XYZ file of C-alpha atoms in Angstrom:
571
model
C 120.166 116.112 80.408
C 117.597 115.215 83.066
C 115.172 117.951 82.014
C 111.415 117.353 82.079
C 109.959 118.885 78.914
C 106.332 119.663 77.989
C 105.648 120.092 74.247
C 102.704 122.080 72.851
C 102.164 122.847 69.129
C 103.818 126.306 69.404
C 105.402 126.126 72.841
C 107.976 124.128 74.760
C 108.244 124.313 78.565
C 110.836 122.556 80.670
C 112.200 122.228 84.208
C 115.872 123.042 84.656
C 117.649 124.173 87.804
C 116.305 125.224 91.175
C 116.357 128.173 93.544
C 115.468 129.054 97.144
C 112.520 131.364 97.842
C 111.421 132.081 101.417
C 113.419 129.079 102.606
C 111.687 126.676 100.174
C 113.280 124.920 97.192
C 111.578 125.661 93.860
C 112.210 124.228 90.400
C 112.617 126.715 87.577
C 110.348 126.415 84.546
C 111.628 127.880 81.286
C 109.772 128.420 78.015
C 110.598 128.718 74.329
C 107.647 130.449 72.696
C 108.883 131.396 69.238
C 110.378 128.105 68.075
C 113.766 129.805 67.898
C 116.482 130.499 70.396
C 114.631 132.896 72.692
C 114.257 131.390 76.177
C 112.489 132.986 79.124
C 112.203 132.040 82.793
C 108.490 131.386 83.118
C 107.682 130.468 86.725
C 108.683 128.421 89.794
C 107.199 125.114 91.017
C 107.506 123.007 94.152
C 105.950 119.750 95.358
C 105.014 118.757 98.897
C 103.023 115.713 100.091
C 101.248 115.130 96.779
C 100.481 118.821 96.251
C 102.008 121.012 93.526
C 102.437 124.749 94.139
C 103.320 127.579 91.750
C 105.043 130.672 93.121
C 103.290 133.872 92.097
C 106.097 136.285 91.248
C 103.732 139.264 91.391
C 102.384 138.899 94.943
C 105.008 136.549 96.403
C 102.437 133.907 97.383
C 102.256 130.186 96.639
C 99.221 128.983 94.716
C 98.055 125.377 95.058
C 97.660 124.191 91.472
C 97.328 120.407 91.753
C 96.331 118.247 94.731
C 96.733 114.512 94.154
C 95.393 113.692 97.623
C 91.847 114.478 96.508
C 89.252 111.724 96.296
C 85.877 111.402 94.601
C 83.442 114.166 95.514
C 86.017 116.492 97.071
C 86.335 120.048 95.799
C 89.329 121.385 93.912
C 90.864 124.186 95.974
C 92.043 125.977 92.827
C 88.405 126.593 91.954
C 85.828 125.346 94.465
C 83.221 125.096 91.742
C 84.724 121.802 90.585
C 84.430 118.396 92.248
C 86.501 115.301 91.586
C 84.526 112.793 89.510
C 86.785 109.787 90.147
C 90.354 108.698 90.840
C 92.256 105.722 89.462
C 95.701 104.635 88.282
C 97.119 104.221 84.780
C 100.265 102.469 83.578
C 102.105 104.361 80.820
C 105.610 103.389 79.650
C 105.943 101.144 82.722
C 105.284 104.039 85.104
C 102.243 103.807 87.404
C 100.599 107.227 87.731
C 97.592 108.480 89.663
C 94.804 110.016 87.564
C 92.044 112.333 88.764
C 88.976 112.907 86.569
C 87.464 116.403 86.590
C 84.500 117.934 84.747
C 84.595 120.323 81.816
C 87.820 121.616 80.297
C 90.472 120.008 82.492
C 89.141 116.470 82.064
C 92.078 114.791 83.829
C 95.021 115.423 86.102
C 97.859 112.907 85.925
C 100.501 112.885 88.650
C 103.897 113.946 87.327
C 102.390 115.249 84.066
C 99.636 117.803 84.666
C 96.518 118.076 82.502
C 95.695 117.905 78.763
C 95.928 121.705 78.587
C 98.659 124.029 79.810
C 100.480 123.003 83.002
C 99.850 126.367 84.669
C 96.107 126.127 83.953
C 94.930 123.106 86.007
C 91.302 123.488 84.938
C 91.970 123.938 81.229
C 91.103 127.630 81.098
C 92.578 129.743 78.279
C 95.640 131.815 79.156
C 95.493 135.612 79.436
C 95.575 136.215 75.672
C 92.730 133.760 75.090
C 94.937 130.979 73.731
C 93.973 127.401 74.641
C 96.955 125.050 74.713
C 96.804 121.291 74.251
C 99.639 119.121 75.534
C 101.284 117.064 72.784
C 103.932 115.161 74.720
C 106.078 115.145 77.822
C 109.737 114.076 77.864
C 112.130 113.092 80.614
C 115.512 113.808 79.085
C 115.326 112.358 75.580
C 112.630 109.805 76.471
C 108.952 110.440 75.802
C 107.125 109.375 78.959
C 103.637 110.640 78.092
C 101.640 111.898 75.121
C 98.198 113.403 74.618
C 96.470 110.033 74.129
C 97.787 108.618 77.403
C 95.363 110.752 79.425
C 92.654 108.334 78.275
C 94.473 105.093 79.080
C 92.445 102.276 80.615
C 92.399 101.917 84.383
C 95.281 99.704 85.414
C 94.890 96.997 88.043
C 98.318 95.421 88.577
C 98.761 91.929 89.957
C 101.347 90.121 92.029
C 102.517 87.066 90.092
C 103.030 83.921 92.164
C 104.666 80.627 91.272
C 102.978 77.359 92.250
C 104.865 77.043 95.546
C 103.924 80.609 96.485
C 100.270 79.966 95.618
C 100.254 76.939 97.919
C 101.871 79.006 100.655
C 99.257 81.770 100.299
C 96.467 79.206 100.606
C 98.109 77.625 103.644
C 98.775 81.034 105.195
C 95.159 82.063 104.654
C 94.147 78.857 106.421
C 96.450 79.921 109.268
C 94.667 83.299 109.280
C 91.224 81.730 109.599
C 92.310 79.252 112.290
C 93.974 82.035 114.290
C 90.856 84.182 113.968
C 88.670 81.272 115.098
C 90.729 80.912 118.287
C 91.065 84.636 118.980
C 87.701 86.149 118.109
C 85.542 85.707 121.240
C 82.064 87.281 121.266
C 82.814 90.973 120.802
C 84.180 93.150 118.043
C 87.770 92.347 117.159
C 90.401 92.877 114.500
C 93.737 91.192 113.889
C 96.330 90.919 111.160
C 97.466 87.327 110.643
C 99.871 88.594 107.990
C 101.638 90.705 110.614
C 102.121 87.556 112.705
C 103.486 85.783 109.632
C 106.061 88.507 109.048
C 107.182 88.615 112.691
C 107.503 84.832 112.957
C 109.007 84.662 109.475
C 111.828 86.958 110.577
C 112.504 85.013 113.767
C 112.317 81.709 111.913
C 115.604 82.565 110.191
C 117.236 82.030 113.567
C 115.481 78.748 114.380
C 116.524 75.132 113.980
C 115.256 71.594 114.471
C 111.788 70.992 115.923
C 111.242 74.695 116.602
C 111.695 75.503 112.926
C 109.512 72.602 111.804
C 106.667 73.749 114.050
C 106.854 77.376 112.888
C 106.938 76.260 109.245
C 103.901 74.075 109.755
C 101.900 76.760 111.574
C 102.675 79.430 108.971
C 102.330 77.315 105.879
C 102.575 73.584 105.655
C 104.998 70.823 106.480
C 106.478 71.229 103.018
C 107.218 74.921 103.504
C 110.759 76.012 104.142
C 112.229 79.093 105.768
C 113.338 80.226 102.318
C 109.814 79.861 100.883
C 108.321 81.939 103.704
C 111.076 84.533 103.253
C 110.385 84.855 99.528
C 106.629 85.056 100.110
C 107.070 87.855 102.664
C 109.559 89.692 100.456
C 107.201 89.633 97.489
C 104.307 91.061 99.505
C 106.589 93.573 101.226
C 107.955 95.008 97.991
C 104.986 94.690 95.622
C 101.866 95.326 97.727
C 102.781 98.977 98.244
C 102.912 99.629 94.472
C 99.584 98.153 93.389
C 97.306 101.159 93.797
C 98.367 104.785 94.134
C 95.014 105.550 95.792
C 95.520 102.860 98.452
C 98.339 103.262 100.939
C 99.899 100.007 102.126
C 102.935 99.927 104.384
C 104.626 96.783 105.697
C 107.607 97.474 107.950
C 109.840 95.425 110.233
C 112.289 96.240 112.995
C 114.562 94.379 115.400
C 115.948 95.867 118.605
C 118.893 94.040 120.202
C 119.964 94.606 123.794
C 123.454 95.929 124.425
C 125.901 93.115 125.080
C 124.292 90.616 122.694
C 125.198 89.959 119.067
C 123.000 88.425 116.383
C 124.441 85.817 114.037
C 125.774 87.381 110.783
C 123.796 84.988 108.574
C 120.581 85.866 110.428
C 121.278 89.566 109.890
C 121.918 88.951 106.179
C 118.623 87.090 105.751
C 116.379 89.601 107.544
C 118.120 92.544 105.893
C 117.508 91.106 102.427
C 114.026 89.620 102.788
C 112.478 91.899 105.429
C 114.324 95.163 104.732
C 115.365 95.561 108.360
C 118.702 96.493 109.895
C 118.797 95.322 113.541
C 119.372 98.187 115.975
C 121.525 97.666 119.068
C 120.633 99.725 122.141
C 120.778 99.579 125.934
C 117.379 98.317 127.117
C 118.140 99.810 130.554
C 118.399 103.336 129.143
C 114.807 104.199 130.047
C 114.108 105.191 126.439
C 113.627 101.881 124.615
C 109.899 101.641 125.384
C 109.377 105.098 123.893
C 111.516 104.175 120.878
C 109.424 101.057 120.182
C 106.137 102.942 120.529
C 107.395 105.825 118.401
C 108.387 103.394 115.653
C 104.940 101.743 115.787
C 103.223 105.125 115.533
C 105.403 106.235 112.623
C 104.716 103.053 110.649
C 100.933 103.149 111.202
C 100.344 106.865 110.564
C 99.625 107.377 114.252
C 96.832 104.786 114.451
C 98.772 102.667 116.963
C 100.908 104.747 119.299
C 101.481 102.228 122.080
C 102.303 98.541 121.753
C 104.304 98.153 124.946
C 104.660 99.893 128.311
C 107.054 99.727 131.234
C 104.914 97.099 132.958
C 105.313 94.506 130.186
C 108.764 95.518 128.961
C 111.722 93.350 130.004
C 114.973 95.369 130.049
C 116.917 92.110 130.322
C 115.457 90.666 127.111
C 117.855 89.811 124.326
C 115.712 91.241 121.548
C 112.363 92.639 120.432
C 111.162 91.853 116.900
C 108.384 93.992 115.439
C 106.203 94.043 112.359
C 103.738 96.767 111.422
C 101.127 96.682 108.664
C 99.160 99.775 107.684
C 96.319 99.937 105.156
C 94.334 102.962 104.016
C 92.007 102.425 101.077
C 89.163 104.381 99.515
C 86.091 102.446 98.428
C 85.711 102.095 94.680
C 82.034 102.856 95.302
C 82.003 105.395 98.110
C 79.024 106.003 100.365
C 77.276 109.366 100.509
C 77.308 110.657 104.085
C 73.858 112.156 103.520
C 72.428 108.626 103.345
C 73.872 107.513 106.703
C 71.292 107.020 109.465
C 71.187 105.480 112.916
C 69.535 102.066 112.622
C 69.188 99.038 114.924
C 71.973 96.464 114.789
C 71.076 92.927 115.852
C 68.160 94.328 117.845
C 70.553 95.459 120.586
C 71.915 98.894 119.765
C 71.738 101.603 117.148
C 74.692 102.129 114.823
C 75.295 104.643 112.022
C 74.291 102.638 108.967
C 75.767 103.728 105.637
C 73.708 103.115 102.500
C 74.207 103.005 98.746
C 72.931 101.430 95.534
C 75.629 99.993 93.267
C 76.905 96.877 91.504
C 78.847 94.439 93.682
C 80.024 90.843 93.527
C 77.560 88.878 95.650
C 77.120 85.237 96.623
C 74.895 83.262 98.957
C 74.118 79.797 100.273
C 72.024 78.305 103.058
C 74.557 79.343 105.709
C 75.620 82.861 104.761
C 75.580 85.597 102.165
C 78.691 87.540 101.193
C 79.662 90.640 99.272
C 82.934 92.001 97.884
C 83.546 95.693 98.548
C 86.529 96.774 96.407
C 88.983 99.571 97.062
C 90.478 101.983 94.530
C 91.549 100.257 91.322
C 90.337 96.843 92.614
C 93.779 95.713 93.822
C 92.352 95.288 97.340
C 88.927 94.309 98.598
C 86.935 93.660 101.737
C 84.844 90.489 101.768
C 81.940 90.701 104.206
C 80.399 87.391 105.262
C 77.061 87.616 107.101
C 75.409 84.463 108.494
C 71.768 83.798 107.758
C 69.451 84.887 110.563
C 69.274 81.343 111.933
C 73.050 80.761 111.660
C 76.081 81.897 113.663
C 79.459 83.375 112.781
C 81.051 80.070 113.827
C 78.883 78.154 111.346
C 79.578 80.661 108.570
C 83.305 80.649 109.336
C 83.413 76.852 109.309
C 81.895 76.737 105.819
C 84.065 79.650 104.669
C 87.176 77.693 105.707
C 86.050 74.707 103.642
C 85.361 76.815 100.545
C 87.857 77.297 97.727
C 87.402 81.045 97.366
C 89.791 81.192 94.436
C 87.208 79.395 92.315
C 83.997 80.428 94.064
C 81.075 81.618 91.975
C 80.267 85.304 92.415
C 77.441 87.114 90.642
C 77.598 90.787 89.700
C 74.364 92.160 91.130
C 72.638 95.462 91.678
C 72.825 95.699 95.448
C 71.020 97.870 97.941
C 73.806 97.907 100.522
C 73.638 98.944 104.146
C 76.850 98.714 106.134
C 77.749 100.099 109.569
C 80.310 102.803 110.129
C 82.522 101.596 112.952
C 85.872 101.586 114.699
C 87.313 98.500 116.383
C 90.584 98.017 118.248
C 92.084 94.876 119.787
C 95.076 93.924 121.915
C 95.756 90.206 121.682
C 98.192 87.951 123.546
C 99.078 85.321 120.962
C 101.155 82.945 123.104
C 98.456 80.424 124.000
C 96.877 80.653 120.543
C 100.097 79.777 118.717
C 100.907 77.011 121.200
C 97.447 75.548 120.556
C 98.049 75.784 116.803
C 101.140 73.589 117.023
C 104.319 75.486 117.929
C 104.855 74.890 121.690
C 108.614 74.338 121.611
C 109.387 77.979 120.720
C 107.905 79.160 124.033
C 109.779 76.711 126.289
C 113.392 77.500 127.193
C 114.056 73.774 127.567
C 113.001 72.961 123.990
C 113.347 76.199 121.994
C 116.094 76.109 119.383
C 117.037 79.555 118.092
C 120.710 78.724 117.772
C 120.975 80.594 114.449
C 119.631 83.778 116.062
C 122.358 84.501 118.613
C 124.914 82.707 120.811
C 122.816 82.602 123.997
C 119.807 80.307 124.528
C 116.490 82.108 123.987
C 112.810 81.315 123.697
C 109.737 83.403 122.946
C 108.229 84.849 126.104
C 105.593 87.097 124.503
C 103.926 87.597 121.158
C 101.502 90.504 121.289
C 99.500 92.282 118.636
C 97.706 95.617 118.692
C 95.311 96.192 115.807
C 92.728 98.779 114.828
C 90.308 99.411 111.973
C 88.144 102.381 111.039
C 85.405 102.006 108.430
C 83.498 104.998 107.097
C 81.834 106.381 103.988
C 85.152 107.058 102.234
C 86.888 103.737 102.890
C 88.819 101.786 105.513
C 91.947 102.429 107.536
C 93.538 99.539 109.412
C 96.803 98.889 111.201
C 98.470 96.195 113.273
C 101.763 95.879 115.121
C 103.077 92.498 116.283
C 105.804 92.348 118.935
C 107.912 89.290 119.778
C 109.947 89.380 122.991
C 112.907 87.017 123.201
C 114.146 86.888 126.809
C 117.515 85.716 128.065
C 117.010 82.416 128.468
C 70.491 88.410 90.304
C 67.521 90.474 90.808
C 68.413 93.502 92.882
C 69.764 92.242 96.189
C 69.336 93.700 99.662
C 72.515 93.255 101.701
C 71.786 94.823 105.073
C 74.695 94.185 107.450
C 72.519 94.754 110.512
C 73.519 91.609 112.408
C 76.925 90.124 113.339
C 79.328 89.455 110.469
C 82.999 88.824 109.859
C 85.191 90.373 107.203
C 88.600 90.044 105.582
C 90.720 92.630 103.800
C 92.843 90.940 101.166
C 95.003 91.618 98.137
C 92.925 90.654 95.131
C 95.409 88.934 92.808
C 97.107 86.693 95.409
C 94.068 86.450 97.746
C 96.480 87.031 100.671
C 94.572 88.060 103.815
C 95.976 91.220 105.406
C 93.314 91.711 108.107
C 90.411 89.691 109.478
C 87.842 90.756 112.029
C 84.259 90.611 113.161
C 81.617 93.173 114.032
C 79.016 92.038 116.546
C 77.887 95.418 117.823
C 79.448 94.886 121.259
C 82.052 97.263 122.722
C 82.313 99.285 119.537
C 83.025 102.894 118.715
C 80.514 103.737 116.012
C 80.366 107.570 115.898
C 76.552 107.737 115.877
C 74.715 110.164 113.640
C 73.510 113.126 115.713
C 70.233 113.641 113.883
C 69.115 110.478 112.111
C 65.897 112.074 110.912
C 67.653 114.953 109.140
C 69.458 112.777 106.628
C 68.287 111.269 103.344
C 66.708 114.592 102.353
C 69.421 115.666 99.911
C 69.856 112.585 97.764
C 72.366 112.867 94.910
C 69.970 110.989 92.637
C 66.213 110.830 93.186
C 64.117 107.898 94.379
C 60.602 107.442 92.961
C 57.648 105.306 93.946
C 55.959 103.023 91.441
C 53.582 105.852 90.468
C 56.520 108.028 89.437
C 56.336 110.368 92.434
C 59.660 111.516 93.903
C 60.446 110.320 97.457
C 62.945 111.722 99.968
C 63.924 108.231 101.161
C 63.348 104.649 100.003
C 60.271 103.076 101.609
C 60.638 100.658 104.513
C 58.743 98.117 102.420
C 57.462 98.161 98.869
C 58.646 98.832 95.313
C 60.652 101.909 94.293
C 62.819 103.175 91.412
C 66.399 104.423 91.832
C 68.781 105.292 88.971
C 66.372 103.692 86.512
C 66.305 100.321 88.322
C 63.416 98.743 90.179
C 64.010 97.613 93.764
C 61.786 95.515 96.001
C 61.876 95.591 99.801
């Protein structure tokens, strides 16, 4: 019957029907309290943007009962005395649900279910008559979708399963990512998404033929790769990456604008619609509104991080088509930094940056050229790998060795790490034409040699491939976005890891190792949001630091031995 039903030992509550109150749609909750036929209308619920509200029938106000946007350390609005202990995801009856851990009576919130007590008591308090309810089970129709033991399910880290051909393509595409980064990086801070380039070229490749197609295949994967293999690889990431972690938002989106008077080949439309979830949009590029439409789409797909990818100066109203890909990532660190620890510290002896600090377990590795650390997000489905060259080495030397390393089988040690990492913001605008020509696909850019005969009936080539990308890293996590535009014209012991000198980093999906973003931080031309009063921090530590004599310290010493969380550290 479609009803959602909550069962308690002496009570059954269920959702059935809806109503309009103050212009808002509410779901009706009914209750059967005597085990017989007596049914009463109990209350009204509504959901909005991950928040669950109950309508108070006595004062006419909405009360926020559950907020599934909360992260570790944030206060519960229902009762500001409580702070979130942790957030993760659990898989129960093949449904992935977000779980929030709270102290005391409530213990857990689970999205779509509530808490182990009564639904209308988010913090597990007894109801007005002193009764404490315990949830027994929750049904959707006649199917039990949750029971009392499921609140304690193990954290679920889903994986994307690849066949052998897809694994080879991921490895080859990651090699493409590193080679593209090597050519594009320069000396300053930069960020790019090679995966966004892969998606944009992958779409266009469905309209290519002959040498043009061979070159694109080889640049994106290998000579053995086919258009179909790239399509399937992109489709798998497009559809599965967004579902891996409910605490990490991943959005991959594609769009194709076609100028009025031109028609794309039906087979091309079929391929991009199926594999890239895009329906080409026909519009008049001379209408004076197409530039705004493209920028508005980019902003919508990147949560406002990138609001301009093209302007009137570099827009061609006579172009046949514009192909776009956007990738957006917003992840919370598994081990978040405490803002109270952040202090302005020198970076590379050139400038001061706000340096975040924490003590936790991380995967760590080192060799004579660099040291590296894995910084996971959420339920470990995504991670940032930070590679910092030794003091006598360069990023180029570290990157060269990184490219030669089989990271799928590399040895990582789980270590207690004293981590310092800068808070920063980096944005880049990159013209990819010359880079992709240098990587081996020149024919696509030359009208005399380009073969996109399966794209449309008129001869075209690529005139521009541009990417705008941005990343923000702070104590909570990382937010990154990129938009790629293709214009087709007519025609052991505790470890110190102090990232206080230049390093490069990748953000990747853990199970496939697919690189979503790659960048470097050198301290040049950065937006770092410096700490206003660096000497006022580190005085309210969550857990105390002691010297070797057992005396409490407000901050760790610059050099020496100290104790933190029961572990000994040496500086």
